[in-house]
CSV table of C-alpha atoms in Angstrom, one decimal:
chain,number,residue,atom,x,y,z
Q,1,MET,CA,-29.5,76.9,-52.9
Q,2,ALA,CA,-28.9,75.4,-56.3
Q,3,VAL,CA,-29.4,71.7,-56.9
Q,4,ILE,CA,-27.2,69.4,-59.1
Q,5,THR,CA,-29.5,68.0,-61.8
Q,6,LYS,CA,-27.0,66.1,-64.0
Q,7,ILE,CA,-23.3,65.0,-64.1
Q,8,THR,CA,-21.8,63.9,-67.4
Q,9,THR,CA,-18.3,62.8,-68.5
Q,10,GLN,CA,-16.5,65.1,-70.9
Q,11,GLN,CA,-16.0,63.6,-74.4
Q,12,LYS,CA,-12.4,64.8,-74.8
Q,13,ASN,CA,-11.2,64.1,-71.3
Q,14,GLN,CA,-12.6,61.1,-69.5
Q,15,ASP,CA,-11.2,62.3,-66.1
Q,16,ARG,CA,-13.3,65.5,-66.1
Q,17,PHE,CA,-17.0,65.8,-65.5
Q,18,ASN,CA,-19.6,68.5,-66.4
Q,19,VAL,CA,-21.9,69.4,-63.6
Q,20,PHE,CA,-25.4,70.9,-64.5
Q,21,MET,CA,-27.5,72.6,-61.8
Q,22,ASP,CA,-30.9,74.2,-61.4
Q,23,TYR,CA,-30.8,77.7,-59.8
Q,24,GLY,CA,-34.7,77.9,-59.8
Q,25,LYS,CA,-35.0,78.7,-63.5
Q,26,GLY,CA,-34.3,75.3,-65.1
Q,27,GLU,CA,-31.2,73.2,-65.7
Q,28,LYS,CA,-28.0,74.7,-67.1
Q,29,PHE,CA,-24.3,74.0,-67.1
Q,30,ALA,CA,-22.6,75.1,-63.9
Q,31,PHE,CA,-19.0,74.0,-63.8
Q,32,SER,CA,-16.6,71.1,-64.6
Q,33,VAL,CA,-14.5,69.2,-62.1
Q,34,ASP,CA,-11.7,66.6,-62.0
Q,35,SER,CA,-12.7,63.0,-61.1
Q,36,ASP,CA,-10.7,63.3,-57.8
Q,37,VAL,CA,-12.7,66.4,-56.8
Q,38,LEU,CA,-15.9,64.8,-57.8
Q,39,ILE,CA,-15.1,61.9,-55.5
Q,40,LYS,CA,-13.8,64.1,-52.7
Q,41,PHE,CA,-17.0,66.1,-52.4
Q,42,GLN,CA,-19.2,63.2,-53.3
Q,43,LEU,CA,-21.0,65.2,-55.9
Q,44,LYS,CA,-24.2,63.5,-57.2
Q,45,LYS,CA,-27.6,64.3,-58.7
Q,46,GLY,CA,-30.0,65.9,-56.3
Q,47,MET,CA,-27.2,67.4,-54.1
Q,48,GLU,CA,-27.6,71.0,-52.9
Q,49,LEU,CA,-24.7,73.4,-53.0
Q,50,ASP,CA,-24.4,76.7,-51.2
Q,51,ASP,CA,-22.0,79.5,-52.3
Q,52,PHE,CA,-19.2,78.4,-49.9
Q,53,SER,CA,-19.3,74.8,-51.1
Q,54,PHE,CA,-19.2,76.0,-54.7
Q,55,MET,CA,-16.2,78.2,-54.0
Q,56,GLU,CA,-14.4,75.3,-52.2
Q,57,ILE,CA,-15.1,72.9,-55.0
Q,58,GLN,CA,-13.7,75.4,-57.6
Q,59,TYR,CA,-10.6,76.1,-55.5
Q,60,GLN,CA,-9.8,72.4,-55.1
Q,61,ASP,CA,-10.4,71.8,-58.8
Q,62,ASP,CA,-8.0,74.6,-59.7
Q,63,ILE,CA,-5.4,72.9,-57.5
Q,64,ARG,CA,-6.1,69.6,-59.2
Q,65,LYS,CA,-5.7,71.2,-62.7
Q,66,ALA,CA,-2.4,72.9,-61.6
Q,67,TYR,CA,-1.3,69.6,-60.1
Q,68,ASN,CA,-1.9,67.8,-63.5
Q,69,VAL,CA,0.0,70.6,-65.3
Q,70,ALA,CA,3.0,70.0,-63.0
Q,71,VAL,CA,2.9,66.2,-63.3
Q,72,ASN,CA,2.8,66.5,-67.1
Q,73,TYR,CA,5.8,68.8,-66.9
Q,74,LEU,CA,7.6,66.4,-64.6
Q,75,ALA,CA,6.9,63.5,-67.0
Q,76,ARG,CA,9.4,64.7,-69.5
Q,77,ARG,CA,12.4,64.7,-67.0
Q,78,MET,CA,13.2,65.4,-63.4
Q,79,ARG,CA,12.7,69.0,-62.4
Q,80,SER,CA,13.9,71.2,-59.5
Q,81,GLU,CA,11.3,72.8,-57.2
Q,82,LYS,CA,12.1,76.2,-58.8
Q,83,GLU,CA,11.6,74.9,-62.3
Q,84,ILE,CA,8.2,73.7,-61.5
Q,85,LYS,CA,7.2,76.9,-59.7
Q,86,ASP,CA,8.4,79.0,-62.7
Q,87,HIS,CA,6.4,76.8,-65.0
Q,88,LEU,CA,3.2,77.2,-63.0
Q,89,VAL,CA,3.8,81.0,-62.7
Q,90,LYS,CA,4.0,81.1,-66.5
Q,91,LYS,CA,0.6,79.5,-66.5
Q,92,GLU,CA,-0.7,82.5,-64.5
Q,93,LEU,CA,-1.8,80.4,-61.5
Q,94,ASP,CA,-2.3,82.0,-58.2
Q,95,GLU,CA,0.5,81.7,-55.6
Q,96,PRO,CA,-1.6,79.8,-53.0
Q,97,ILE,CA,-2.5,77.2,-55.6
Q,98,ILE,CA,1.1,76.9,-56.7
Q,99,GLU,CA,2.3,76.4,-53.1
Q,100,GLU,CA,-0.3,73.7,-52.4
Q,101,VAL,CA,0.8,71.9,-55.6
Q,102,ILE,CA,4.5,72.1,-54.6
Q,103,HIS,CA,3.5,70.8,-51.1
Q,104,ARG,CA,1.7,67.8,-52.5
Q,105,LEU,CA,4.4,66.9,-55.0
Q,106,THR,CA,7.1,67.1,-52.3
Q,107,ALA,CA,5.0,64.9,-49.9
Q,108,GLN,CA,4.6,62.4,-52.8
Q,109,LYS,CA,8.4,62.6,-53.5
Q,110,TYR,CA,7.9,63.9,-57.0
Q,111,ILE,CA,10.1,66.8,-56.0
Q,112,ASN,CA,13.5,66.2,-54.3
Q,113,ASP,CA,16.1,68.8,-55.1
Q,114,GLU,CA,18.9,66.7,-53.7
Q,115,GLU,CA,18.1,63.7,-55.9
Q,116,PHE,CA,17.6,66.1,-58.8
Q,117,ALA,CA,21.0,67.7,-58.3
Q,118,LEU,CA,22.8,64.4,-58.1
Q,119,ALA,CA,21.1,63.1,-61.3
Q,120,TYR,CA,21.7,66.4,-63.1
Q,121,VAL,CA,25.5,66.4,-62.3
Q,122,ARG,CA,25.8,62.7,-63.3
Q,123,THR,CA,24.0,63.4,-66.6
Q,124,GLN,CA,26.0,66.5,-67.5
Q,125,ALA,CA,29.3,64.9,-66.5
Q,126,ASN,CA,28.7,61.8,-68.6
Q,127,THR,CA,27.0,63.3,-71.7
Q,128,THR,CA,28.5,66.8,-72.2
Q,129,ASP,CA,32.0,68.4,-72.1
Q,130,LYS,CA,31.0,71.0,-69.5
Q,131,GLY,CA,33.3,71.7,-66.6
Q,132,SER,CA,32.1,71.8,-63.0
Q,133,ASN,CA,31.8,75.6,-62.8
Q,134,VAL,CA,29.2,75.7,-65.6
Q,135,ILE,CA,27.3,72.9,-64.1
Q,136,LYS,CA,27.3,74.6,-60.7
Q,137,MET,CA,26.0,77.8,-62.3
Q,138,GLU,CA,23.2,75.9,-64.0
Q,139,LEU,CA,22.2,74.3,-60.7
Q,140,LYS,CA,22.1,77.7,-59.0
Q,141,GLU,CA,19.8,79.0,-61.8
Q,142,LYS,CA,17.5,76.0,-61.2
Q,143,GLY,CA,17.2,77.1,-57.5
Q,144,ILE,CA,19.5,74.5,-55.9
Q,145,GLU,CA,21.0,75.7,-52.6
Q,146,GLU,CA,24.7,75.9,-52.1
Q,147,ARG,CA,25.0,72.9,-49.7
Q,148,THR,CA,23.1,70.6,-52.0
Q,149,LEU,CA,24.9,71.6,-55.2
Q,150,LEU,CA,28.3,71.1,-53.5
Q,151,LEU,CA,27.3,67.7,-52.4
Q,152,ALA,CA,26.0,66.8,-55.9
Q,153,LEU,CA,29.2,68.0,-57.6
Q,154,LYS,CA,31.1,65.2,-55.9
Q,155,GLU,CA,29.5,63.1,-58.6
Q,156,TYR,CA,31.9,64.8,-61.0
Q,157,PRO,CA,35.4,64.0,-59.6
Q,158,LEU,CA,38.5,65.9,-60.5
Q,159,GLU,CA,40.0,62.9,-62.4
Q,160,GLN,CA,37.0,62.9,-64.8
Q,161,GLN,CA,37.1,66.6,-65.3
Q,162,ILE,CA,40.8,66.4,-66.2
Q,163,GLU,CA,40.2,63.5,-68.6
Q,164,LYS,CA,37.5,65.5,-70.4
Q,165,ALA,CA,39.6,68.7,-70.5
Q,166,ALA,CA,42.5,66.7,-71.9
Q,167,LYS,CA,40.4,65.3,-74.7
Q,168,ILE,CA,39.2,68.8,-75.6
Q,169,SER,CA,42.8,70.0,-75.6
Q,170,GLU,CA,43.9,67.2,-78.0
Q,171,LYS,CA,41.1,68.0,-80.5
Q,172,PHE,CA,41.8,71.7,-80.2
Q,173,PHE,CA,45.5,71.3,-81.0
Q,174,GLN,CA,44.8,69.1,-83.9
Q,175,LYS,CA,42.3,71.5,-85.4
Q,176,ASN,CA,44.4,74.6,-84.9
Q,177,ALA,CA,47.8,73.4,-86.1
Q,178,LYS,CA,48.5,76.7,-88.0
Q,179,GLU,CA,48.8,78.7,-84.8
Q,180,SER,CA,51.9,79.2,-82.6
Q,181,ILE,CA,52.2,77.2,-79.4
Q,182,LYS,CA,51.8,80.3,-77.3
Q,183,VAL,CA,48.6,81.4,-79.1
Q,184,LEU,CA,47.2,77.9,-79.0
Q,185,LYS,CA,47.7,77.7,-75.3
Q,186,GLN,CA,46.0,81.1,-74.7
Q,187,LYS,CA,43.1,80.2,-76.9
Q,188,LEU,CA,42.7,76.8,-75.4
Q,189,GLU,CA,42.7,78.2,-71.9
Q,190,ASN,CA,39.9,80.6,-72.8
Q,191,VAL,CA,37.9,77.7,-74.4
Q,192,LEU,CA,38.2,75.6,-71.3
Q,193,LEU,CA,37.3,78.5,-69.0
Q,194,ARG,CA,34.2,79.1,-71.0
Q,195,LYS,CA,33.3,75.5,-70.7
Q,196,GLY,CA,33.5,75.8,-66.9
Q,197,TYR,CA,36.8,74.2,-66.0
Q,198,SER,CA,38.9,75.5,-63.1
Q,199,PHE,CA,42.4,76.8,-63.5
Q,200,GLU,CA,43.6,73.8,-61.6
Q,201,VAL,CA,42.0,71.4,-64.1
Q,202,ILE,CA,43.1,73.4,-67.1
Q,203,SER,CA,46.7,73.5,-65.9
Q,204,ILE,CA,46.9,69.7,-65.3
Q,205,ALA,CA,45.1,68.8,-68.5
Q,206,MET,CA,47.4,71.0,-70.6
Q,207,ASN,CA,50.4,69.6,-68.9
Q,208,GLU,CA,49.2,66.1,-69.6
Q,209,THR,CA,48.4,66.8,-73.3
Q,210,GLU,CA,51.2,66.6,-75.8
Q,211,VAL,CA,51.4,70.2,-77.1
Q,212,SER,CA,54.9,70.4,-78.2
Q,213,LYS,CA,55.5,70.9,-81.9
Q,214,GLU,CA,58.4,69.6,-84.0
Q,215,ALA,CA,60.5,72.5,-85.3
Q,216,ASP,CA,59.2,72.0,-88.9
Q,217,GLU,CA,55.6,72.1,-87.6
Q,218,GLU,CA,56.2,75.4,-85.9
Q,219,MET,CA,57.9,76.6,-89.0
Q,220,ASP,CA,54.9,75.6,-91.1
Q,221,ALA,CA,52.7,77.6,-88.7
Q,222,ILE,CA,54.8,80.7,-89.0
Q,223,ARG,CA,54.9,80.4,-92.8
Q,224,TYR,CA,51.1,80.2,-92.8
Q,225,GLN,CA,50.7,83.3,-90.6
Q,226,GLY,CA,53.6,85.0,-92.2
Q,227,GLU,CA,52.2,84.8,-95.7
Q,228,LYS,CA,49.0,86.4,-94.5
Q,229,ALA,CA,51.1,89.2,-92.9
Q,230,HIS,CA,53.2,89.6,-96.0
Q,231,ARG,CA,50.2,90.2,-98.2
Q,232,LYS,CA,49.1,92.8,-95.7
Q,233,PHE,CA,52.4,94.7,-95.6
Q,234,SER,CA,53.8,94.0,-99.0
Q,235,GLN,CA,53.5,97.7,-100.0
Q,236,PHE,CA,56.2,98.5,-97.4
Q,237,ASP,CA,59.9,97.7,-97.8
Q,238,GLY,CA,63.2,97.8,-95.9
Q,239,PHE,CA,63.2,98.5,-92.2
Q,240,GLU,CA,59.5,99.5,-92.1
Q,241,TYR,CA,58.4,96.2,-93.7
Q,242,GLN,CA,60.7,94.2,-91.3
Q,243,GLN,CA,59.3,96.0,-88.2
Q,244,LYS,CA,55.6,95.5,-89.2
Q,245,MET,CA,56.2,91.8,-90.0
Q,246,LYS,CA,58.0,91.3,-86.6
Q,247,GLN,CA,55.3,93.0,-84.7
Q,248,ALA,CA,52.5,91.0,-86.4
Q,249,LEU,CA,54.2,87.7,-86.0
Q,250,TYR,CA,55.2,88.4,-82.4
Q,251,ARG,CA,51.6,89.1,-81.5
Q,252,LYS,CA,50.8,85.8,-83.0
Q,253,GLY,CA,52.9,84.2,-80.4
Q,254,PHE,CA,56.1,83.2,-82.4
Q,255,SER,CA,59.5,83.6,-80.9
Q,256,MET,CA,61.9,86.3,-82.3
Q,257,ASP,CA,64.4,83.5,-83.4
Q,258,LEU,CA,61.7,81.9,-85.5
Q,259,ILE,CA,60.5,85.2,-86.8
Q,260,GLU,CA,64.1,86.1,-87.9
Q,261,ARG,CA,64.4,82.7,-89.6
Q,262,PHE,CA,61.1,83.3,-91.5
Q,263,LEU,CA,62.1,86.8,-92.6
Q,264,MET,CA,65.5,85.5,-93.7
Q,265,GLU,CA,63.6,82.8,-95.7
Q,266,ILE,CA,61.5,85.4,-97.4
Q,267,GLU,CA,64.5,87.6,-98.2
Q,268,ASN,CA,66.4,84.7,-99.7
Q,269,SER,CA,63.4,83.7,-101.8
């Protein structure tokens, strides 16, 4: 059996130690270990190690290194169990080592998917404009089971979702004043759906948001869209011009009465 001849502290990492051994041909570096492993196996000068002990020390040290990787990853923010597993897999660690690390972190309450999900929902609800459907999808991607994520989503009540959706609606209508009401509502619905709001929330939010335009505002909008259409179809005249203009403006969401008014305005000018 080999004998430990010297143990020294690493210069760049005071928590790791270099172990030197004599295999019968003089002293040479054998392996390095974490301080916890050093203490656990009571490694010291003059101690003899057989092959089994050596393999067990290396296995426990690999677990300790993986554990430290996971703790450093957790130090940035809370993580789900799946996020930590995925991170360790990317480090090309063996599955038994990963499972042991997850077991230790769970026992020490560093991992708790329920607490993680609750905190995640609260953070997303208070700092972003995401709807509950997007947050639910993100939690699923992080490995949170259905029962847990449904419980966590109670942290994002319907009233808060409606309030956020209404604010998005107000900004959207202000920014897109040159569109018809019909098109504005269609585009806004798509925006809110992409952000993860349900049809129920969208319907309530849009009803609560002042979306009606004064007649002159809607006229300004059709003039803006109509001028673009006119430039496109100016080479036509008569009935053909009228039909192409009507079709273009109708697709933009304007009523036939408003389109007729606009075409009459063009004709008179």
